[in-house]
Short mmCIF file of C-alpha atoms in Angstrom, two decimals:
data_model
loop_
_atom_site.label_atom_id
_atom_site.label_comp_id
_atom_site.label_asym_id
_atom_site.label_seq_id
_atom_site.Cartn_x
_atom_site.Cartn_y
_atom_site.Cartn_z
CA UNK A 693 121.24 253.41 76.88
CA UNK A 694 120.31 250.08 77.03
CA UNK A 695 123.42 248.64 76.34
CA UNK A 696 125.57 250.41 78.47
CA UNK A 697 123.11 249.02 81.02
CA UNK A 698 123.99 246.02 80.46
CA UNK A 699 127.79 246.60 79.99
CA UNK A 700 126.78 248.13 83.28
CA UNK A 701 125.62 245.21 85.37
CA UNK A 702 127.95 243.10 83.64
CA UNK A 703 130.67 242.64 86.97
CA UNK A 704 127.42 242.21 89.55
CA UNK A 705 126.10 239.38 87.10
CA UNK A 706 129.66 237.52 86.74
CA UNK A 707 130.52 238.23 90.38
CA UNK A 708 127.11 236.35 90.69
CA UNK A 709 127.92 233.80 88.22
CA UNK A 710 130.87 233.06 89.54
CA UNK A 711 130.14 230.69 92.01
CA UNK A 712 129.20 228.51 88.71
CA UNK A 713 131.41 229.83 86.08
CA UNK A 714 134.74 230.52 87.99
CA UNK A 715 136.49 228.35 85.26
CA UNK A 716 135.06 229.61 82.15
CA UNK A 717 135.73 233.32 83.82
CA UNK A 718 139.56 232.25 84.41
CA UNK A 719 139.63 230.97 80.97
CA UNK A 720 138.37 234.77 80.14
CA UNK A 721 141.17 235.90 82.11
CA UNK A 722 143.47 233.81 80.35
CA UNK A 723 142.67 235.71 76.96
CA UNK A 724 142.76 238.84 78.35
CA UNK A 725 146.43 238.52 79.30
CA UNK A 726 145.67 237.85 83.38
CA UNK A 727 148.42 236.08 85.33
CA UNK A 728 147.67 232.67 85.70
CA UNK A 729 150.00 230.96 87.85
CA UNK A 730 149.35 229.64 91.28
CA UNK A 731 145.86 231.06 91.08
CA UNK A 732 142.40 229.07 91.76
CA UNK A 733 139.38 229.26 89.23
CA UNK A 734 137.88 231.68 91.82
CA UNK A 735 140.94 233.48 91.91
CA UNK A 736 141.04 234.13 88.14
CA UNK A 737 137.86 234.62 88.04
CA UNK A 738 138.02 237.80 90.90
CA UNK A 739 140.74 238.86 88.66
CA UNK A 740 139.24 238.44 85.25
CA UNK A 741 136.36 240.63 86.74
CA UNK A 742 138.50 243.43 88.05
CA UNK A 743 139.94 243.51 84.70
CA UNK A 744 136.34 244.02 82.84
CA UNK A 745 135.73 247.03 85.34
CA UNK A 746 139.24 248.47 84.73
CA UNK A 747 138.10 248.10 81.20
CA UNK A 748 134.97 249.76 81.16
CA UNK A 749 136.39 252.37 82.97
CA UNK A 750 139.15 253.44 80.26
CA UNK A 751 136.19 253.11 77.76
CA UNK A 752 133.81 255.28 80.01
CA UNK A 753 131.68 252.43 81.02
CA UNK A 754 130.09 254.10 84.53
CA UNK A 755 130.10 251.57 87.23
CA UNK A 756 126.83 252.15 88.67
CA UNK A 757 123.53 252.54 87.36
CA UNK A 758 123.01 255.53 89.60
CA UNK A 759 126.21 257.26 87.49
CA UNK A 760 124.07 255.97 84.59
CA UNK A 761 121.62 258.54 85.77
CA UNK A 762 118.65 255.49 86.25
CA UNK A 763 116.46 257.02 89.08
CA UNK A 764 116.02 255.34 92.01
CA UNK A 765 112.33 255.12 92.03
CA UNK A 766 112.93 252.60 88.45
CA UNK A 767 114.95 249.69 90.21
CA UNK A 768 111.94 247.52 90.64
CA UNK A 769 110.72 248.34 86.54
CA UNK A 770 114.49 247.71 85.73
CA UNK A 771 114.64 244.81 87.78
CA UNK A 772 111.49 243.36 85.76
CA UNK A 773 112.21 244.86 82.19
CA UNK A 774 115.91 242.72 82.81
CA UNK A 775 114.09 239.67 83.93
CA UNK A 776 112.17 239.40 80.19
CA UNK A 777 114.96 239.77 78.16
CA UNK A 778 115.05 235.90 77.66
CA UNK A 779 118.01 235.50 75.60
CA UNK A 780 119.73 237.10 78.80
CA UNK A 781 118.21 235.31 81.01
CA UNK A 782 117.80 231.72 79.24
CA UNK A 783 121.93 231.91 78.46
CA UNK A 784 122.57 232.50 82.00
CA UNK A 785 124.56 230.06 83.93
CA UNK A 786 122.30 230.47 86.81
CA UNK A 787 118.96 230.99 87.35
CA UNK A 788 117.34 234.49 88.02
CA UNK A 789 114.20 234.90 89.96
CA UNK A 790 112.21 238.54 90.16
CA UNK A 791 114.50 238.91 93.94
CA UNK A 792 117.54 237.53 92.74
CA UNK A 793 117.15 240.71 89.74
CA UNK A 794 116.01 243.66 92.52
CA UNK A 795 119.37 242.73 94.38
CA UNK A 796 121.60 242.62 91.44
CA UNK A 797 120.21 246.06 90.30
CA UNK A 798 120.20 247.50 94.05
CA UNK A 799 123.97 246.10 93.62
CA UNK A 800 124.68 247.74 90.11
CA UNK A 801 122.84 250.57 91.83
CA UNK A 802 124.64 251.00 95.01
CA UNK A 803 128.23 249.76 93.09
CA UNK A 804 128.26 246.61 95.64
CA UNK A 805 129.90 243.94 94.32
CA UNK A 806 129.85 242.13 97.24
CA UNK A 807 126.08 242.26 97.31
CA UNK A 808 126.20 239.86 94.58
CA UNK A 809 127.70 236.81 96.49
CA UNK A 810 124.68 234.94 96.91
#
């Protein structure tokens, strides 16, 4: 279960990233066959993400934790049990703190991608 947690959260935390990463994300994009052409880094990077949800979804990836079946009363733990898994965390592109987490989960809870433009 824990790794389809992650798989999971993985659009939140790039949509989150992607203020950062937008051109390592189009380069993602790139190798995943994405258009390319008269798009920005942000752009591709928008797209690339799309394409990982439309992904997971043919591979029966849910895209919320709440389809995952975590409880809503466990946000907070999973918040803080995501927070320690340091080679996670330490490989990120951006830092996390304990609120940044809670509102990337409430996201990956709530399926708000949107949520995770901060």
């Amino acid at each position: 279960a824990q790794g389809l947690g992650v798989a999971t959260k993985m659009p939140y935390v790039m949509t989150y990233n992607s203020r950062v990463a937008a051109h390592e994300m189009a380069e993602i994009g790139a190798a995943l066959g994405l258009e390319t052409k008269a798009r920005t880094a942000a752009e591709m990077a928008a797209a690339t993400i799309e394409e990982i949800r439309r992904l997971f979804a043919a591979i029966g990836i849910t895209p919320t934790l709440a389809d995952l079946g975590l409880p809503a009363d466990k946000l907070d733990w999973t918040a803080e049990q995501a927070l320690g898994i340091d080679r996670l965390i330490k490989n990120n592109p951006r830092a996390f703190d304990l609120g940044t987490m809670r509102r990337l989960v409430q996201a990956a809870y709530d399926g708000d991608l949107a949520a995770c433009v901060m």
